[in-house]
mmCIF file of C-alpha atoms and ligand atoms in Angstrom:
data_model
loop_
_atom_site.group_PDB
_atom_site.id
_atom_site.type_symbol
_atom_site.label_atom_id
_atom_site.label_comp_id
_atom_site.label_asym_id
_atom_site.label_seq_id
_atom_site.Cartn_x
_atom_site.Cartn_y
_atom_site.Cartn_z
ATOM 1 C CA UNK T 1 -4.687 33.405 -27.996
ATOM 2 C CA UNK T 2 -1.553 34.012 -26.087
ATOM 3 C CA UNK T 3 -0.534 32.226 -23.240
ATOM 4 C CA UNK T 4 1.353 33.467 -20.074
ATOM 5 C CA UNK T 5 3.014 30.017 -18.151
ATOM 6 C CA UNK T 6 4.332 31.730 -15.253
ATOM 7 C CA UNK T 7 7.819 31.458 -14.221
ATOM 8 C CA UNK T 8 7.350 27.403 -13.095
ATOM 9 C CA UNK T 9 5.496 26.317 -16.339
ATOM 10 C CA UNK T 10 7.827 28.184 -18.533
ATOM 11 C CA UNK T 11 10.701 26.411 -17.144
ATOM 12 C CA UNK T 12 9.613 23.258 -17.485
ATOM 13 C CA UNK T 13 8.625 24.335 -21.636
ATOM 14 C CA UNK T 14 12.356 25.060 -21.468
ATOM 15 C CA UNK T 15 13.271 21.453 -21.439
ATOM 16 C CA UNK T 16 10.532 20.291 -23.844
ATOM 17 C CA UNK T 17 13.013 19.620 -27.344
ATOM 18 C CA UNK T 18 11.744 20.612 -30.419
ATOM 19 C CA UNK T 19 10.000 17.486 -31.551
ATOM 20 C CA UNK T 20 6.835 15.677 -33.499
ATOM 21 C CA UNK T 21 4.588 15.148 -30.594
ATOM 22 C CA UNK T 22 4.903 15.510 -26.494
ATOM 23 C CA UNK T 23 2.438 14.439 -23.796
ATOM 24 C CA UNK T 24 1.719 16.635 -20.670
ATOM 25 C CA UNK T 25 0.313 14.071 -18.344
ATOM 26 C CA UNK T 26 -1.863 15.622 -15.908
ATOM 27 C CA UNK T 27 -2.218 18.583 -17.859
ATOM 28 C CA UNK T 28 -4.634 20.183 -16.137
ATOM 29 C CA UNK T 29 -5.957 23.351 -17.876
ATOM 30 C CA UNK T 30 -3.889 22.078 -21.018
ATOM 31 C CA UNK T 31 -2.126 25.694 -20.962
ATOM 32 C CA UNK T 32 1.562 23.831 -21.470
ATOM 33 C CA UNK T 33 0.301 21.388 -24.336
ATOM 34 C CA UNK T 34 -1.222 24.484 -26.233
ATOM 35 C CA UNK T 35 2.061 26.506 -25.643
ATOM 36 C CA UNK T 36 4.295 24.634 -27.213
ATOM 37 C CA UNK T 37 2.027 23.987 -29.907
ATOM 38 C CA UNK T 38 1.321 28.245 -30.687
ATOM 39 C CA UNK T 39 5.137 28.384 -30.497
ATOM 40 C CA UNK T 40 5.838 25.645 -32.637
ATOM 41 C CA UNK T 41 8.136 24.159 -30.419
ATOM 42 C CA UNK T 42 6.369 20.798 -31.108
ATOM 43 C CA UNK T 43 4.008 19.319 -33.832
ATOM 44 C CA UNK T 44 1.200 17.320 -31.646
ATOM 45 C CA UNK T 45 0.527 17.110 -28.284
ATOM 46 C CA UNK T 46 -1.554 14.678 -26.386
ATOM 47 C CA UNK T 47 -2.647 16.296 -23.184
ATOM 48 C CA UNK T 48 -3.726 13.365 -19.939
ATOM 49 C CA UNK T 49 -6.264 13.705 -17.143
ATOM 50 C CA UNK T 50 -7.639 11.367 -14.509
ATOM 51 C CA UNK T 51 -10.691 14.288 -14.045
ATOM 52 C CA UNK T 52 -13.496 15.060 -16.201
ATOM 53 C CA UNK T 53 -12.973 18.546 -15.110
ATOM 54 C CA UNK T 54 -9.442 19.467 -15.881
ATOM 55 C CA UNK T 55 -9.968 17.588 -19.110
ATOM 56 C CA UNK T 56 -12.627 19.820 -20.310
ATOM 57 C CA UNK T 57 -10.476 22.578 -19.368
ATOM 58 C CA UNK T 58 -7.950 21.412 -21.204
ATOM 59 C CA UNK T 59 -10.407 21.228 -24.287
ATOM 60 C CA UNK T 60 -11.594 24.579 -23.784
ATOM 61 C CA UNK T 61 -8.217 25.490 -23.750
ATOM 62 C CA UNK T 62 -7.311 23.777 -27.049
ATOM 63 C CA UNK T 63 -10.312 25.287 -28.667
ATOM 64 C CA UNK T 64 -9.697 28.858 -27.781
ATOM 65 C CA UNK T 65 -6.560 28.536 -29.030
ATOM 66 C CA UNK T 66 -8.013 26.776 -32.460
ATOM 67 C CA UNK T 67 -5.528 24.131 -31.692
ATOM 68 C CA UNK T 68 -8.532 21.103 -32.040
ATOM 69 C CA UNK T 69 -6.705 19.177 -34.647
ATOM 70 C CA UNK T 70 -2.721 19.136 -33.017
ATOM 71 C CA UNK T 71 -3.856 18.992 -29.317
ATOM 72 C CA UNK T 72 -5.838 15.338 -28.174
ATOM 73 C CA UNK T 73 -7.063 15.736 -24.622
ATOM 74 C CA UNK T 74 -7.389 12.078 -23.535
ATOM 75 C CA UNK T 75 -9.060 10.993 -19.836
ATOM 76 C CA UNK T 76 -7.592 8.461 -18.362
ATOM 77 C CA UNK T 77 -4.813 7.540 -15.527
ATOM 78 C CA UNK T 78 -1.084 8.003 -16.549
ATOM 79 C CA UNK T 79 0.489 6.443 -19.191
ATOM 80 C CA UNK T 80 -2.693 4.765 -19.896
ATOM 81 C CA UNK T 81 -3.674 7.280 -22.178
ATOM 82 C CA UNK T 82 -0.936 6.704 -24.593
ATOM 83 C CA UNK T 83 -0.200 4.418 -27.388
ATOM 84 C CA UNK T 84 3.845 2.786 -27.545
ATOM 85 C CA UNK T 85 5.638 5.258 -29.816
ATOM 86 C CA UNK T 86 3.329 8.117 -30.151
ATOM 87 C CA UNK T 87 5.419 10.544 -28.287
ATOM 88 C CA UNK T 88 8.928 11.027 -27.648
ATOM 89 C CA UNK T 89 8.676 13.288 -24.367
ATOM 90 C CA UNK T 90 6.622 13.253 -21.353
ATOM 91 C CA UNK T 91 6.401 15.773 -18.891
ATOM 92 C CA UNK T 92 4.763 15.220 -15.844
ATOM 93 C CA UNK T 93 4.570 18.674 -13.827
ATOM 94 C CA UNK T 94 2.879 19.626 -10.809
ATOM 95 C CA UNK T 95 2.026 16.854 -9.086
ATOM 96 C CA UNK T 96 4.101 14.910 -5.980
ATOM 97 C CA UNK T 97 6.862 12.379 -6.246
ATOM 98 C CA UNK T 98 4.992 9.494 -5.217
ATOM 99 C CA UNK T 99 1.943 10.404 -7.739
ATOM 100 C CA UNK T 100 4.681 10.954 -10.763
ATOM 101 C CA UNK T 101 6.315 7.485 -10.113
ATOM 102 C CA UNK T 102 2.623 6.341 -9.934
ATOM 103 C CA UNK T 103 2.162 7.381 -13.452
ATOM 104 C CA UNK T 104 5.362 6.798 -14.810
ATOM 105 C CA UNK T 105 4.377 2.732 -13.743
ATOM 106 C CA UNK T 106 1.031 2.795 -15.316
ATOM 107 C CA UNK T 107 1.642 1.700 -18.910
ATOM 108 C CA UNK T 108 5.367 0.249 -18.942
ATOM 109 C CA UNK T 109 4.915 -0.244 -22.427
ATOM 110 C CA UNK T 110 5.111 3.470 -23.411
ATOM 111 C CA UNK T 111 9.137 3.289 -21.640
ATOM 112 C CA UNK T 112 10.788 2.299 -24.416
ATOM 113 C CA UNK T 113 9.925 4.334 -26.937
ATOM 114 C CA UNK T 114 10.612 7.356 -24.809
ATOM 115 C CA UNK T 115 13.967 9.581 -25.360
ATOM 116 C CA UNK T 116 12.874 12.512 -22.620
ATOM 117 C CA UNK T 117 11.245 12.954 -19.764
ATOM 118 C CA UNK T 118 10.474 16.234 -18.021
ATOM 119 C CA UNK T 119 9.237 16.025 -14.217
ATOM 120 C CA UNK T 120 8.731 18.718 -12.102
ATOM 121 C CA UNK T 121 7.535 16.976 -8.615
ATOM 122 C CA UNK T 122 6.514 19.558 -5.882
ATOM 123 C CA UNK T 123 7.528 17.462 -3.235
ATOM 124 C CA UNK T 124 9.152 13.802 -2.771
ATOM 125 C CA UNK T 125 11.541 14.540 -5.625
ATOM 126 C CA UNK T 126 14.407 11.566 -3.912
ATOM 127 C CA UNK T 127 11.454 9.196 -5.238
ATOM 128 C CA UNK T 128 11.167 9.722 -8.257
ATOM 129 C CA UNK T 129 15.493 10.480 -8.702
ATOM 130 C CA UNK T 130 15.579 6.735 -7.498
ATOM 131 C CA UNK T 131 12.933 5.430 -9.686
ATOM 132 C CA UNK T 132 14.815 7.046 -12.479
ATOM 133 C CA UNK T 133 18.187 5.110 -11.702
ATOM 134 C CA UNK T 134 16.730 2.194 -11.169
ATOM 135 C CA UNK T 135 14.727 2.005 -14.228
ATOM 136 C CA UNK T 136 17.315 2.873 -16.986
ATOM 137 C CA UNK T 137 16.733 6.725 -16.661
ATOM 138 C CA UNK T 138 20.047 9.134 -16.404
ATOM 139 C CA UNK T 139 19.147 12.701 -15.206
ATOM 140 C CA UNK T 140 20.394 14.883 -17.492
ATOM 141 C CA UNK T 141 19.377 18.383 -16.616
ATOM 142 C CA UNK T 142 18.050 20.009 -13.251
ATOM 143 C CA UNK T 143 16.801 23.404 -12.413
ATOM 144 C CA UNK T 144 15.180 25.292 -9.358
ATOM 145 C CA UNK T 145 12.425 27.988 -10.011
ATOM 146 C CA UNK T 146 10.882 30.104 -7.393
ATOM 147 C CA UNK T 147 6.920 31.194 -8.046
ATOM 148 C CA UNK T 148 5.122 32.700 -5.349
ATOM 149 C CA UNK T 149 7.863 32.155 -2.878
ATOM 150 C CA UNK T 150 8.068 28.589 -3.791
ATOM 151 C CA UNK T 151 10.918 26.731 -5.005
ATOM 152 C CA UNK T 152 10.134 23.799 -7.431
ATOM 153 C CA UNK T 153 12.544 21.531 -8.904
ATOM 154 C CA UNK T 154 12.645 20.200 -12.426
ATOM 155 C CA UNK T 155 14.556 16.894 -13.409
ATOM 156 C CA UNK T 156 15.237 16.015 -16.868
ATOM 157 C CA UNK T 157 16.178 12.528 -17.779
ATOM 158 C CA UNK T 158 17.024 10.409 -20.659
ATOM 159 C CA UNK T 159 17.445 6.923 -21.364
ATOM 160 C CA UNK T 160 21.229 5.972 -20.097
ATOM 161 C CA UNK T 161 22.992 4.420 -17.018
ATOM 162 C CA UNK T 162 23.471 6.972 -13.778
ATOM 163 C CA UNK T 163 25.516 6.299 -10.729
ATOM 164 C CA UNK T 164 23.622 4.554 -7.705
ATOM 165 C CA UNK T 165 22.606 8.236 -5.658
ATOM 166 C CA UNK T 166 23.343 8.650 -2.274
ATOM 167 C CA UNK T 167 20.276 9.707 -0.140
ATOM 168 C CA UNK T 168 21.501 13.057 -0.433
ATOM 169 C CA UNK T 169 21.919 13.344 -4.278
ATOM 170 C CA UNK T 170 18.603 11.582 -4.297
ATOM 171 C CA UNK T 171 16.650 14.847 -2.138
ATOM 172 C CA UNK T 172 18.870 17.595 -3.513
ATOM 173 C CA UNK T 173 19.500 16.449 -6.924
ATOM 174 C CA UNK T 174 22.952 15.215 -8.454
ATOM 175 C CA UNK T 175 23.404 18.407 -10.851
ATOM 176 C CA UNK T 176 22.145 20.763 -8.371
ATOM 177 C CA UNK T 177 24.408 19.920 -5.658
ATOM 178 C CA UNK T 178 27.334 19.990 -8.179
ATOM 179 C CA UNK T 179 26.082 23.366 -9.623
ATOM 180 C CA UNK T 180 24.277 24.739 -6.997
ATOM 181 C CA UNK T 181 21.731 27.461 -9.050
ATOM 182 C CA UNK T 182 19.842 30.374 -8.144
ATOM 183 C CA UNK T 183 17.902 29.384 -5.140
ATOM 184 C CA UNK T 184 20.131 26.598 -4.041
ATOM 185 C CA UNK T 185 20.309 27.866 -0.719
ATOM 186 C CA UNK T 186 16.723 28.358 -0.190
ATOM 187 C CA UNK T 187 16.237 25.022 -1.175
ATOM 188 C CA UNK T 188 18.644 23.642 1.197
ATOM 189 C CA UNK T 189 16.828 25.401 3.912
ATOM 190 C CA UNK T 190 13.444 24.392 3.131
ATOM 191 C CA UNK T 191 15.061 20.517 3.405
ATOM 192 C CA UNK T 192 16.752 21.430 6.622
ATOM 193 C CA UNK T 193 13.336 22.852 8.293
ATOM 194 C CA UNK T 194 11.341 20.130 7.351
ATOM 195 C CA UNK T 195 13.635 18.042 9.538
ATOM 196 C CA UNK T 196 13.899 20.447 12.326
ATOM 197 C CA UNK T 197 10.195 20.539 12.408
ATOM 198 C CA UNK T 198 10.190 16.902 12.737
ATOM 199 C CA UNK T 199 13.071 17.119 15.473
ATOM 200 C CA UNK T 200 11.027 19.604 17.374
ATOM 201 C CA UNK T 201 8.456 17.199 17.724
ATOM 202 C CA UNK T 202 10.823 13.968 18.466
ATOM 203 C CA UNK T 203 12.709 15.568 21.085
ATOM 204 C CA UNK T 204 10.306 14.834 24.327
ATOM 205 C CA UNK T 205 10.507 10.752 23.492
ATOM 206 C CA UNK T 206 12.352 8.825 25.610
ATOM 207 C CA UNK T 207 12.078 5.895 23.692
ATOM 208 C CA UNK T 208 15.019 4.363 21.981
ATOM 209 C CA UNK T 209 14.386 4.040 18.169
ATOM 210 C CA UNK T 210 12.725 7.751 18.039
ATOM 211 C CA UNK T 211 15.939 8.638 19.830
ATOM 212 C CA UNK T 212 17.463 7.092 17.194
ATOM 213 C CA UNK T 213 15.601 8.369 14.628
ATOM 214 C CA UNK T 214 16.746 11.859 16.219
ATOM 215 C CA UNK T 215 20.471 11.380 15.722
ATOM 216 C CA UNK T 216 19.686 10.490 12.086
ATOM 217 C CA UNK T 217 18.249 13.824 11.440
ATOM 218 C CA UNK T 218 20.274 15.764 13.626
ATOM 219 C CA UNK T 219 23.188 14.083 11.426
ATOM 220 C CA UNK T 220 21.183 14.743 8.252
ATOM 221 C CA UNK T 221 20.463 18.508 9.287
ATOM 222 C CA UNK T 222 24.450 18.961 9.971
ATOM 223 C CA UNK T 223 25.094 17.544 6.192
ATOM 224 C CA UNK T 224 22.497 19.773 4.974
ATOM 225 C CA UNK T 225 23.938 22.563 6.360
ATOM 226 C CA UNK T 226 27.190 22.354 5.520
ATOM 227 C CA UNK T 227 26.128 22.724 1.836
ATOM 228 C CA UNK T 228 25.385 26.257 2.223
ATOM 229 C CA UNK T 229 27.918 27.329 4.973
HETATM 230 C C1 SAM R 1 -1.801 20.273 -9.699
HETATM 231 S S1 SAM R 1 -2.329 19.839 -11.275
HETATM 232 C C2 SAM R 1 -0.894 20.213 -12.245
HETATM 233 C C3 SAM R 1 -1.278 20.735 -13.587
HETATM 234 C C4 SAM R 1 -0.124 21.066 -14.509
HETATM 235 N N1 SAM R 1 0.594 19.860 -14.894
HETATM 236 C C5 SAM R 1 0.817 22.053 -13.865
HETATM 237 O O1 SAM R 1 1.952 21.680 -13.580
HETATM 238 O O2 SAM R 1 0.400 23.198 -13.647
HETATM 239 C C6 SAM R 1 -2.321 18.070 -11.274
HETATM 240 C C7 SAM R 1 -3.223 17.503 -12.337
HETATM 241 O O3 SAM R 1 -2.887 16.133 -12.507
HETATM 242 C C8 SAM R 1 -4.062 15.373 -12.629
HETATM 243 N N2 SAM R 1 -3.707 14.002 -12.224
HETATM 244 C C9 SAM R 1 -3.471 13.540 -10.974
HETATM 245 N N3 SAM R 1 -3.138 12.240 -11.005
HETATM 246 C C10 SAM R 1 -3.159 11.866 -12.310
HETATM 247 C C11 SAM R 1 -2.926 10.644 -12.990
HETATM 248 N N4 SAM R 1 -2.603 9.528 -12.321
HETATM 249 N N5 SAM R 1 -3.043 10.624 -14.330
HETATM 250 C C12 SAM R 1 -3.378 11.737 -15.017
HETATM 251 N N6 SAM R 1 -3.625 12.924 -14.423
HETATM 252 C C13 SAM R 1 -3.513 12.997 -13.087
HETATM 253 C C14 SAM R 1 -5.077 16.094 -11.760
HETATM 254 O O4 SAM R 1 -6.393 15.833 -12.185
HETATM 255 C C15 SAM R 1 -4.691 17.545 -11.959
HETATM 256 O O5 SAM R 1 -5.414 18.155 -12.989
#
């Protein structure tokens, strides 16, 4: 069976290390999990899912690819599904900030044991960068993919100190801002309309704290900007 990841999927494999055993927590379809299996990047691989259907996807999945024995689809929510010390990474792709923070709280017990995590959050990615630093997470790695004329970001941590983020390291990402990638300007953008959307639809009120609120992303917008001037 071979398996195509598309550009988004592939670059999160990128950051899985070669290793015993990985879970891909909300795995969906399982295609991930049985990747890095057929390529031998890892030994085992427990794939997570809240939904009867994706899970039986992902066991279709594992079964086409005669993969039954190294790849354990497990229901459940999160973490849950996991025993302390059976993996080393996590990746949690896919899904929004809040929901990956969500997860990443839903069996604490798991942390420790931990040495990577890979999360690729479509949207709300300042939540979980803040989560990270202020639960003994250092980002370590960060990359921008576009797929379908999206831009997603992946953030890599490991277990380590990191510098309190400013709000703006927090949305952009630390290493991206300092390295601005491929599709850093794009990105940028994307932040920057978001806000001007929101302006657009702030800028009738007469009342004081929406004015205020305004200023704050007229201010933001200008600080945006002047990272791609
Ligand atoms: C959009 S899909 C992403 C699939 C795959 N990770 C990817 O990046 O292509 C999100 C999947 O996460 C699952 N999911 C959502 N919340 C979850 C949770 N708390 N625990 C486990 N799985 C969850 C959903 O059922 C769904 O299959």
């Amino acid at each position: 069976m071979q398996i195509n990841l598309g550009l988004r999927l592939q670059r999160v494999a990128d950051f899985v290390p070669e290793t015993t055993c990985i879970a891909d927590i909300g795995s969906d379809h399982g295609y991930l999990a049985a990747w890095l299996l057929l390529t031998g990047r890892v030994q085992h691989t427990i794939a997570g899912e809240l939904n009867r259907d994706p899970a039986e996807r992902a066991r279709l999945t594992a079964c086409a690819a005669g993969l039954e024995e190294k790849m354990l689809v497990r229901e459940g929510a999160g973490l849950s599904v996991l025993q302390p010390g059976e993996v080393d990474t996590v990746v949690i792709a896919g899904m929004g900030g809040a929901t990956i923070v969500q997860i990443l709280e839903s069996n604490p017990s798991v942390l420790p044991d931990l040495r990577r995590l890979v999360l690729q959050p479509n949207i709300g990615g300042a939540q979980v960068r803040h989560w990270l630093s202020e639960h003994g997470w250092a980002i370590i790695d960060e990359a921008l993919v576009a797929e379908n004329s999206i831009i997603y970001e992946i953030i890599v941590a490991e277990p380590g100190e990191m510098q309190q983020l400013t709000a703006l390291q927090a949305e952009i990402g630390p290493m991206l801002l300092d390295r601005k990638p491929e599709h850093f300007s794009a990105r940028v953008q994307a932040a920057i309309d978001a806000r001007q959307y929101v302006v657009a639809q702030l800028v009738r009120s007469t009342n004081a704290a929406v004015a205020s609120k305004r200023e704050q992303l007229m201010q933001q917008i200008s600080d945006l900007e002047s990272l791609i001037e």
